[in-house]
Amino acid sequence: MENHKLGRAPDFTTACIAMFGVNLAWLLLFLFAVYGLVAAVFLGLVLNHWLHWLDQRRRAAEARYAPASRSD
């Protein structure tokens, strides 16, 4: 058992992004069918704002820890 080497974990990023799109599509279609276009558009706008906020936060964190570029 000690000779068993652990392999790398598979990268499920693409599958996760694809399933997020599928789940978002059926959720928006469900909202559209039950509550109408206004609710589906509102949820889309809220998700867009939230994803933009996450992206800005990620970029700020990367910039904070990135090495400073020197122009000598």
N, CA, C and O atoms as a CHARMM CRD file, in Angstrom:
* protein
*
  288
    1    1 MET  N      0.81700  -1.19400   0.00000 PROA 1      0.00000
    2    1 MET  CA     0.00000   0.00000   0.00000 PROA 1      0.00000
    3    1 MET  C      0.86300   1.26100   0.00000 PROA 1      0.00000
    4    1 MET  O      0.45200   2.29200  -0.53300 PROA 1      0.00000
    5    2 GLU  N      2.03700   1.18700   0.58500 PROA 2      0.00000
    6    2 GLU  CA     2.90700   2.35400   0.62800 PROA 2      0.00000
    7    2 GLU  C      3.52200   2.65600  -0.73400 PROA 2      0.00000
    8    2 GLU  O      3.95900   3.78100  -0.97500 PROA 2      0.00000
    9    3 ASN  N      3.56300   1.67000  -1.62900 PROA 3      0.00000
   10    3 ASN  CA     4.13300   1.88300  -2.95200 PROA 3      0.00000
   11    3 ASN  C      3.15000   2.53300  -3.91100 PROA 3      0.00000
   12    3 ASN  O      3.51900   2.89000  -5.02900 PROA 3      0.00000
   13    4 HSD  N      1.92000   2.68700  -3.49100 PROA 4      0.00000
   14    4 HSD  CA     0.89200   3.26700  -4.35600 PROA 4      0.00000
   15    4 HSD  C      1.06700   4.78200  -4.39900 PROA 4      0.00000
   16    4 HSD  O      0.94200   5.46300  -3.38200 PROA 4      0.00000
   17    5 LYS  N      1.36000   5.30100  -5.59900 PROA 5      0.00000
   18    5 LYS  CA     1.52700   6.74300  -5.75200 PROA 5      0.00000
   19    5 LYS  C      0.18000   7.37400  -6.08000 PROA 5      0.00000
   20    5 LYS  O     -0.61800   6.82600  -6.84000 PROA 5      0.00000
   21    6 LEU  N     -0.04500   8.51900  -5.49800 PROA 6      0.00000
   22    6 LEU  CA    -1.26600   9.25400  -5.78300 PROA 6      0.00000
   23    6 LEU  C     -1.11100  10.00000  -7.10200 PROA 6      0.00000
   24    6 LEU  O     -0.10000  10.65900  -7.34400 PROA 6      0.00000
   25    7 GLY  N     -2.10800   9.88800  -7.93100 PROA 7      0.00000
   26    7 GLY  CA    -2.09200  10.60300  -9.20300 PROA 7      0.00000
   27    7 GLY  C     -2.68100  11.99600  -9.04100 PROA 7      0.00000
   28    7 GLY  O     -3.10500  12.39700  -7.95700 PROA 7      0.00000
   29    8 ARG  N     -2.69200  12.70500 -10.13400 PROA 8      0.00000
   30    8 ARG  CA    -3.28400  14.04400 -10.12100 PROA 8      0.00000
   31    8 ARG  C     -4.80300  13.93400 -10.19000 PROA 8      0.00000
   32    8 ARG  O     -5.35000  13.02300 -10.81200 PROA 8      0.00000
   33    9 ALA  N     -5.45000  14.85300  -9.55600 PROA 9      0.00000
   34    9 ALA  CA    -6.91300  14.89800  -9.62100 PROA 9      0.00000
   35    9 ALA  C     -7.32600  15.42700 -10.99300 PROA 9      0.00000
   36    9 ALA  O     -6.66600  16.31300 -11.53600 PROA 9      0.00000
   37   10 PRO  N     -8.39900  14.90000 -11.55300 PROA 10     0.00000
   38   10 PRO  CA    -8.84000  15.40300 -12.85500 PROA 10     0.00000
   39   10 PRO  C     -9.34600  16.83600 -12.75400 PROA 10     0.00000
   40   10 PRO  O     -9.85600  17.25700 -11.71500 PROA 10     0.00000
   41   11 ASP  N     -9.20000  17.56900 -13.83400 PROA 11     0.00000
   42   11 ASP  CA    -9.63900  18.96500 -13.88500 PROA 11     0.00000
   43   11 ASP  C    -11.08300  19.01200 -14.37500 PROA 11     0.00000
   44   11 ASP  O    -11.36000  18.73700 -15.54300 PROA 11     0.00000
   45   12 PHE  N    -11.98700  19.35800 -13.48700 PROA 12     0.00000
   46   12 PHE  CA   -13.40100  19.41000 -13.81800 PROA 12     0.00000
   47   12 PHE  C    -13.89500  20.83400 -14.06600 PROA 12     0.00000
   48   12 PHE  O    -15.09700  21.09200 -13.99800 PROA 12     0.00000
   49   13 THR  N    -12.98700  21.75300 -14.35100 PROA 13     0.00000
   50   13 THR  CA   -13.37700  23.14400 -14.53800 PROA 13     0.00000
   51   13 THR  C    -14.32500  23.31000 -15.71900 PROA 13     0.00000
   52   13 THR  O    -15.34100  23.99500 -15.60200 PROA 13     0.00000
   53   14 THR  N    -14.01100  22.69900 -16.84300 PROA 14     0.00000
   54   14 THR  CA   -14.85500  22.82200 -18.03500 PROA 14     0.00000
   55   14 THR  C    -16.23900  22.23000 -17.78200 PROA 14     0.00000
   56   14 THR  O    -17.25000  22.81300 -18.17600 PROA 14     0.00000
   57   15 ALA  N    -16.28300  21.08200 -17.12800 PROA 15     0.00000
   58   15 ALA  CA   -17.57100  20.46600 -16.82000 PROA 15     0.00000
   59   15 ALA  C    -18.38000  21.33200 -15.86600 PROA 15     0.00000
   60   15 ALA  O    -19.59900  21.43700 -16.00000 PROA 15     0.00000
   61   16 CYS  N    -17.71100  21.94500 -14.91300 PROA 16     0.00000
   62   16 CYS  CA   -18.40400  22.81200 -13.95200 PROA 16     0.00000
   63   16 CYS  C    -19.00100  24.03300 -14.65800 PROA 16     0.00000
   64   16 CYS  O    -20.13900  24.41400 -14.38600 PROA 16     0.00000
   65   17 ILE  N    -18.23900  24.63700 -15.55300 PROA 17     0.00000
   66   17 ILE  CA   -18.73000  25.81100 -16.27900 PROA 17     0.00000
   67   17 ILE  C    -19.89200  25.43000 -17.19200 PROA 17     0.00000
   68   17 ILE  O    -20.87300  26.16700 -17.29600 PROA 17     0.00000
   69   18 ALA  N    -19.78100  24.28500 -17.84900 PROA 18     0.00000
   70   18 ALA  CA   -20.86600  23.83300 -18.73000 PROA 18     0.00000
   71   18 ALA  C    -22.13700  23.55300 -17.93400 PROA 18     0.00000
   72   18 ALA  O    -23.22400  23.93900 -18.36300 PROA 18     0.00000
   73   19 MET  N    -22.02600  22.90100 -16.80500 PROA 19     0.00000
   74   19 MET  CA   -23.21000  22.60800 -15.99400 PROA 19     0.00000
   75   19 MET  C    -23.79700  23.87500 -15.37900 PROA 19     0.00000
   76   19 MET  O    -25.00900  23.95900 -15.18000 PROA 19     0.00000
   77   20 PHE  N    -22.95400  24.85800 -15.07600 PROA 20     0.00000
   78   20 PHE  CA   -23.47000  26.14100 -14.60200 PROA 20     0.00000
   79   20 PHE  C    -24.34700  26.77100 -15.67300 PROA 20     0.00000
   80   20 PHE  O    -25.41200  27.31000 -15.37200 PROA 20     0.00000
   81   21 GLY  N    -23.90100  26.70500 -16.92100 PROA 21     0.00000
   82   21 GLY  CA   -24.69200  27.24400 -18.03500 PROA 21     0.00000
   83   21 GLY  C    -25.99900  26.50500 -18.22600 PROA 21     0.00000
   84   21 GLY  O    -27.03700  27.12300 -18.46200 PROA 21     0.00000
   85   22 VAL  N    -25.95700  25.17500 -18.12600 PROA 22     0.00000
   86   22 VAL  CA   -27.18000  24.37200 -18.26900 PROA 22     0.00000
   87   22 VAL  C    -28.15400  24.69200 -17.14400 PROA 22     0.00000
   88   22 VAL  O    -29.34100  24.90100 -17.39600 PROA 22     0.00000
   89   23 ASN  N    -27.67100  24.73200 -15.91100 PROA 23     0.00000
   90   23 ASN  CA   -28.54700  25.03900 -14.77500 PROA 23     0.00000
   91   23 ASN  C    -29.09800  26.45300 -14.85400 PROA 23     0.00000
   92   23 ASN  O    -30.25800  26.68700 -14.51700 PROA 23     0.00000
   93   24 LEU  N    -28.27900  27.39400 -15.29300 PROA 24     0.00000
   94   24 LEU  CA   -28.75600  28.77000 -15.45200 PROA 24     0.00000
   95   24 LEU  C    -29.84200  28.84800 -16.51600 PROA 24     0.00000
   96   24 LEU  O    -30.82100  29.57700 -16.35600 PROA 24     0.00000
   97   25 ALA  N    -29.67200  28.10000 -17.59900 PROA 25     0.00000
   98   25 ALA  CA   -30.66300  28.12100 -18.67500 PROA 25     0.00000
   99   25 ALA  C    -32.01200  27.58900 -18.20200 PROA 25     0.00000
  100   25 ALA  O    -33.04000  28.21800 -18.45100 PROA 25     0.00000
  101   26 TRP  N    -32.02700  26.43900 -17.52200 PROA 26     0.00000
  102   26 TRP  CA   -33.32500  25.91500 -17.10300 PROA 26     0.00000
  103   26 TRP  C    -33.93900  26.75900 -16.00200 PROA 26     0.00000
  104   26 TRP  O    -35.16200  26.86000 -15.90700 PROA 26     0.00000
  105   27 LEU  N    -33.09200  27.37800 -15.15500 PROA 27     0.00000
  106   27 LEU  CA   -33.62500  28.24900 -14.11000 PROA 27     0.00000
  107   27 LEU  C    -34.28000  29.48600 -14.71800 PROA 27     0.00000
  108   27 LEU  O    -35.36100  29.88900 -14.28900 PROA 27     0.00000
  109   28 LEU  N    -33.63700  30.08300 -15.70300 PROA 28     0.00000
  110   28 LEU  CA   -34.21900  31.25800 -16.35200 PROA 28     0.00000
  111   28 LEU  C    -35.47400  30.89900 -17.14200 PROA 28     0.00000
  112   28 LEU  O    -36.43500  31.66700 -17.15600 PROA 28     0.00000
  113   29 LEU  N    -35.47500  29.74700 -17.79500 PROA 29     0.00000
  114   29 LEU  CA   -36.68300  29.31500 -18.50300 PROA 29     0.00000
  115   29 LEU  C    -37.83100  29.05200 -17.53100 PROA 29     0.00000
  116   29 LEU  O    -38.97600  29.40000 -17.81800 PROA 29     0.00000
  117   30 PHE  N    -37.53900  28.45200 -16.40200 PROA 30     0.00000
  118   30 PHE  CA   -38.55900  28.21500 -15.38500 PROA 30     0.00000
  119   30 PHE  C    -39.12400  29.53600 -14.85800 PROA 30     0.00000
  120   30 PHE  O    -40.33800  29.69600 -14.73800 PROA 30     0.00000
  121   31 LEU  N    -38.23300  30.47500 -14.54500 PROA 31     0.00000
  122   31 LEU  CA   -38.69400  31.77800 -14.06500 PROA 31     0.00000
  123   31 LEU  C    -39.53400  32.47700 -15.11900 PROA 31     0.00000
  124   31 LEU  O    -40.54900  33.09300 -14.79500 PROA 31     0.00000
  125   32 PHE  N    -39.12100  32.38700 -16.37800 PROA 32     0.00000
  126   32 PHE  CA   -39.86500  33.00500 -17.46400 PROA 32     0.00000
  127   32 PHE  C    -41.25000  32.37600 -17.58300 PROA 32     0.00000
  128   32 PHE  O    -42.23100  33.08500 -17.80500 PROA 32     0.00000
  129   33 ALA  N    -41.34100  31.05400 -17.43900 PROA 33     0.00000
  130   33 ALA  CA   -42.62600  30.36600 -17.58100 PROA 33     0.00000
  131   33 ALA  C    -43.55700  30.67700 -16.42100 PROA 33     0.00000
  132   33 ALA  O    -44.76400  30.81300 -16.61600 PROA 33     0.00000
  133   34 VAL  N    -43.01000  30.79100 -15.21800 PROA 34     0.00000
  134   34 VAL  CA   -43.85700  30.97600 -14.03900 PROA 34     0.00000
  135   34 VAL  C    -44.14600  32.45300 -13.77500 PROA 34     0.00000
  136   34 VAL  O    -45.29700  32.82000 -13.53900 PROA 34     0.00000
  137   35 TYR  N    -43.11800  33.30700 -13.81000 PROA 35     0.00000
  138   35 TYR  CA   -43.28300  34.69700 -13.39900 PROA 35     0.00000
  139   35 TYR  C    -43.19100  35.70700 -14.53900 PROA 35     0.00000
  140   35 TYR  O    -43.56400  36.86700 -14.36300 PROA 35     0.00000
  141   36 GLY  N    -42.70400  35.29100 -15.69100 PROA 36     0.00000
  142   36 GLY  CA   -42.65300  36.19800 -16.83200 PROA 36     0.00000
  143   36 GLY  C    -41.25800  36.72300 -17.10500 PROA 36     0.00000
  144   36 GLY  O    -40.28700  36.39200 -16.42500 PROA 36     0.00000
  145   37 LEU  N    -41.20500  37.55600 -18.13000 PROA 37     0.00000
  146   37 LEU  CA   -39.93500  38.06500 -18.62200 PROA 37     0.00000
  147   37 LEU  C    -39.23900  38.97400 -17.61600 PROA 37     0.00000
  148   37 LEU  O    -38.01200  38.95500 -17.52100 PROA 37     0.00000
  149   38 VAL  N    -39.98700  39.76100 -16.87300 PROA 38     0.00000
  150   38 VAL  CA   -39.38800  40.72200 -15.95200 PROA 38     0.00000
  151   38 VAL  C    -38.56400  40.00800 -14.88600 PROA 38     0.00000
  152   38 VAL  O    -37.45400  40.44000 -14.57300 PROA 38     0.00000
  153   39 ALA  N    -39.08700  38.93000 -14.32800 PROA 39     0.00000
  154   39 ALA  CA   -38.35500  38.19700 -13.29900 PROA 39     0.00000
  155   39 ALA  C    -37.09600  37.54800 -13.86700 PROA 39     0.00000
  156   39 ALA  O    -36.05200  37.55800 -13.21500 PROA 39     0.00000
  157   40 ALA  N    -37.18100  36.98500 -15.07100 PROA 40     0.00000
  158   40 ALA  CA   -36.01600  36.34300 -15.67800 PROA 40     0.00000
  159   40 ALA  C    -34.93200  37.37500 -16.00000 PROA 40     0.00000
  160   40 ALA  O    -33.75000  37.12000 -15.76800 PROA 40     0.00000
  161   41 VAL  N    -35.31800  38.51600 -16.52300 PROA 41     0.00000
  162   41 VAL  CA   -34.35000  39.56700 -16.83500 PROA 41     0.00000
  163   41 VAL  C    -33.74300  40.11400 -15.55600 PROA 41     0.00000
  164   41 VAL  O    -32.53900  40.36300 -15.50600 PROA 41     0.00000
  165   42 PHE  N    -34.54700  40.30700 -14.52400 PROA 42     0.00000
  166   42 PHE  CA   -34.03700  40.80700 -13.24900 PROA 42     0.00000
  167   42 PHE  C    -33.01000  39.84800 -12.66400 PROA 42     0.00000
  168   42 PHE  O    -31.95600  40.28700 -12.20400 PROA 42     0.00000
  169   43 LEU  N    -33.29400  38.54700 -12.67100 PROA 43     0.00000
  170   43 LEU  CA   -32.33800  37.57100 -12.15600 PROA 43     0.00000
  171   43 LEU  C    -31.06600  37.57000 -13.00100 PROA 43     0.00000
  172   43 LEU  O    -29.96600  37.46800 -12.45700 PROA 43     0.00000
  173   44 GLY  N    -31.20000  37.68300 -14.30600 PROA 44     0.00000
  174   44 GLY  CA   -30.02800  37.76200 -15.17500 PROA 44     0.00000
  175   44 GLY  C    -29.16900  38.97600 -14.86200 PROA 44     0.00000
  176   44 GLY  O    -27.94200  38.88100 -14.83600 PROA 44     0.00000
  177   45 LEU  N    -29.80300  40.11300 -14.62700 PROA 45     0.00000
  178   45 LEU  CA   -29.05500  41.31800 -14.27700 PROA 45     0.00000
  179   45 LEU  C    -28.36200  41.18900 -12.92000 PROA 45     0.00000
  180   45 LEU  O    -27.22400  41.63000 -12.75600 PROA 45     0.00000
  181   46 VAL  N    -29.04400  40.59000 -11.95900 PROA 46     0.00000
  182   46 VAL  CA   -28.44800  40.38000 -10.63300 PROA 46     0.00000
  183   46 VAL  C    -27.23900  39.45500 -10.74400 PROA 46     0.00000
  184   46 VAL  O    -26.19800  39.72800 -10.14700 PROA 46     0.00000
  185   47 LEU  N    -27.36300  38.36500 -11.49900 PROA 47     0.00000
  186   47 LEU  CA   -26.24500  37.44600 -11.67200 PROA 47     0.00000
  187   47 LEU  C    -25.08800  38.11200 -12.41700 PROA 47     0.00000
  188   47 LEU  O    -23.92500  37.88600 -12.08400 PROA 47     0.00000
  189   48 ASN  N    -25.39900  38.92200 -13.41500 PROA 48     0.00000
  190   48 ASN  CA   -24.36100  39.63900 -14.14600 PROA 48     0.00000
  191   48 ASN  C    -23.60900  40.59100 -13.21900 PROA 48     0.00000
  192   48 ASN  O    -22.38100  40.65900 -13.26300 PROA 48     0.00000
  193   49 HSD  N    -24.33600  41.31800 -12.38800 PROA 49     0.00000
  194   49 HSD  CA   -23.71100  42.24700 -11.44800 PROA 49     0.00000
  195   49 HSD  C    -22.83400  41.49000 -10.44700 PROA 49     0.00000
  196   49 HSD  O    -21.72000  41.91500 -10.14100 PROA 49     0.00000
  197   50 TRP  N    -23.34500  40.37200  -9.94500 PROA 50     0.00000
  198   50 TRP  CA   -22.59800  39.57900  -8.97300 PROA 50     0.00000
  199   50 TRP  C    -21.31700  39.00600  -9.59200 PROA 50     0.00000
  200   50 TRP  O    -20.26200  39.04600  -8.95700 PROA 50     0.00000
  201   51 LEU  N    -21.38900  38.47400 -10.81700 PROA 51     0.00000
  202   51 LEU  CA   -20.20500  37.92300 -11.46900 PROA 51     0.00000
  203   51 LEU  C    -19.18500  39.01600 -11.78900 PROA 51     0.00000
  204   51 LEU  O    -17.97900  38.78600 -11.69400 PROA 51     0.00000
  205   52 HSD  N    -19.65900  40.19500 -12.16500 PROA 52     0.00000
  206   52 HSD  CA   -18.75600  41.32100 -12.40700 PROA 52     0.00000
  207   52 HSD  C    -18.05500  41.71900 -11.11000 PROA 52     0.00000
  208   52 HSD  O    -16.85700  42.00400 -11.11300 PROA 52     0.00000
  209   53 TRP  N    -18.79000  41.74000 -10.01300 PROA 53     0.00000
  210   53 TRP  CA   -18.21400  42.06900  -8.70900 PROA 53     0.00000
  211   53 TRP  C    -17.15300  41.04100  -8.31200 PROA 53     0.00000
  212   53 TRP  O    -16.09100  41.40900  -7.80900 PROA 53     0.00000
  213   54 LEU  N    -17.43500  39.74700  -8.53600 PROA 54     0.00000
  214   54 LEU  CA   -16.45600  38.70600  -8.23000 PROA 54     0.00000
  215   54 LEU  C    -15.19800  38.86700  -9.07800 PROA 54     0.00000
  216   54 LEU  O    -14.08500  38.69300  -8.58000 PROA 54     0.00000
  217   55 ASP  N    -15.37000  39.19700 -10.35100 PROA 55     0.00000
  218   55 ASP  CA   -14.22700  39.38000 -11.23200 PROA 55     0.00000
  219   55 ASP  C    -13.36800  40.55400 -10.76900 PROA 55     0.00000
  220   55 ASP  O    -12.14200  40.44900 -10.73400 PROA 55     0.00000
  221   56 GLN  N    -13.99000  41.65000 -10.42000 PROA 56     0.00000
  222   56 GLN  CA   -13.24200  42.81500  -9.93800 PROA 56     0.00000
  223   56 GLN  C    -12.48900  42.48900  -8.65400 PROA 56     0.00000
  224   56 GLN  O    -11.34800  42.91200  -8.47200 PROA 56     0.00000
  225   57 ARG  N    -13.12100  41.74900  -7.78000 PROA 57     0.00000
  226   57 ARG  CA   -12.49000  41.36300  -6.51500 PROA 57     0.00000
  227   57 ARG  C    -11.29900  40.43400  -6.75500 PROA 57     0.00000
  228   57 ARG  O    -10.26800  40.55900  -6.09500 PROA 57     0.00000
  229   58 ARG  N    -11.44500  39.50000  -7.70300 PROA 58     0.00000
  230   58 ARG  CA   -10.35600  38.58500  -8.02800 PROA 58     0.00000
  231   58 ARG  C     -9.18500  39.34200  -8.63700 PROA 58     0.00000
  232   58 ARG  O     -8.03000  39.08000  -8.30300 PROA 58     0.00000
  233   59 ARG  N     -9.48100  40.28000  -9.53000 PROA 59     0.00000
  234   59 ARG  CA    -8.41600  41.06700 -10.15700 PROA 59     0.00000
  235   59 ARG  C     -7.68900  41.93200  -9.12700 PROA 59     0.00000
  236   59 ARG  O     -6.47000  42.08600  -9.19600 PROA 59     0.00000
  237   60 ALA  N     -8.42400  42.49000  -8.18200 PROA 60     0.00000
  238   60 ALA  CA    -7.78900  43.30500  -7.14500 PROA 60     0.00000
  239   60 ALA  C     -6.87900  42.44700  -6.27000 PROA 60     0.00000
  240   60 ALA  O     -5.79200  42.88200  -5.89100 PROA 60     0.00000
  241   61 ALA  N     -7.31700  41.23500  -5.95100 PROA 61     0.00000
  242   61 ALA  CA    -6.48600  40.34200  -5.14300 PROA 61     0.00000
  243   61 ALA  C     -5.23700  39.92300  -5.89700 PROA 61     0.00000
  244   61 ALA  O     -4.15900  39.84600  -5.30800 PROA 61     0.00000
  245   62 GLU  N     -5.36300  39.64900  -7.19400 PROA 62     0.00000
  246   62 GLU  CA    -4.19500  39.28400  -7.99000 PROA 62     0.00000
  247   62 GLU  C     -3.22300  40.45500  -8.08900 PROA 62     0.00000
  248   62 GLU  O     -2.00800  40.26500  -8.02500 PROA 62     0.00000
  249   63 ALA  N     -3.75100  41.65000  -8.24600 PROA 63     0.00000
  250   63 ALA  CA    -2.88700  42.82500  -8.35300 PROA 63     0.00000
  251   63 ALA  C     -2.18300  43.10200  -7.02700 PROA 63     0.00000
  252   63 ALA  O     -1.04700  43.57400  -7.01900 PROA 63     0.00000
  253   64 ARG  N     -2.83100  42.82100  -5.93600 PROA 64     0.00000
  254   64 ARG  CA    -2.24900  43.06400  -4.62300 PROA 64     0.00000
  255   64 ARG  C     -1.05400  42.15500  -4.37500 PROA 64     0.00000
  256   64 ARG  O     -0.06800  42.57700  -3.77200 PROA 64     0.00000
  257   65 TYR  N     -1.13500  40.91000  -4.83800 PROA 65     0.00000
  258   65 TYR  CA    -0.07500  39.95800  -4.56900 PROA 65     0.00000
  259   65 TYR  C      0.88400  39.76900  -5.73100 PROA 65     0.00000
  260   65 TYR  O      1.83600  38.99500  -5.62200 PROA 65     0.00000
  261   66 ALA  N      0.65900  40.44800  -6.82300 PROA 66     0.00000
  262   66 ALA  CA     1.56100  40.35400  -7.97200 PROA 66     0.00000
  263   66 ALA  C      2.82600  41.15000  -7.67700 PROA 66     0.00000
  264   66 ALA  O      2.76600  42.18400  -7.01100 PROA 66     0.00000
  265   67 PRO  N      3.95600  40.68200  -8.16100 PROA 67     0.00000
  266   67 PRO  CA     5.18300  41.44900  -7.93500 PROA 67     0.00000
  267   67 PRO  C      5.12600  42.76900  -8.68900 PROA 67     0.00000
  268   67 PRO  O      4.61200  42.84600  -9.80600 PROA 67     0.00000
  269   68 ALA  N      5.64800  43.77700  -8.07300 PROA 68     0.00000
  270   68 ALA  CA     5.63800  45.10700  -8.69000 PROA 68     0.00000
  271   68 ALA  C      6.58700  45.11800  -9.85700 PROA 68     0.00000
  272   68 ALA  O      7.70100  44.60200  -9.76500 PROA 68     0.00000
  273   69 SER  N      6.15300  45.70500 -10.95900 PROA 69     0.00000
  274   69 SER  CA     7.02400  45.79600 -12.13000 PROA 69     0.00000
  275   69 SER  C      7.96100  46.97500 -11.94200 PROA 69     0.00000
  276   69 SER  O      7.54500  48.07300 -11.57000 PROA 69     0.00000
  277   70 ARG  N      9.23200  46.72300 -12.20600 PROA 70     0.00000
  278   70 ARG  CA    10.23100  47.76500 -12.03600 PROA 70     0.00000
  279   70 ARG  C     10.67300  48.26600 -13.40100 PROA 70     0.00000
  280   70 ARG  O     10.93600  47.46700 -14.30000 PROA 70     0.00000
  281   71 SER  N     10.75400  49.54200 -13.55900 PROA 71     0.00000
  282   71 SER  CA    11.21200  50.12600 -14.82100 PROA 71     0.00000
  283   71 SER  C     12.55500  50.81000 -14.58000 PROA 71     0.00000
  284   71 SER  O     12.62300  52.02400 -14.38900 PROA 71     0.00000
  285   72 ASP  N     13.62600  50.00700 -14.59300 PROA 72     0.00000
  286   72 ASP  CA    14.97400  50.54100 -14.36200 PROA 72     0.00000
  287   72 ASP  C     15.64000  50.90200 -15.65200 PROA 72     0.00000
  288   72 ASP  O     16.78000  51.36700 -15.65000 PROA 72     0.00000
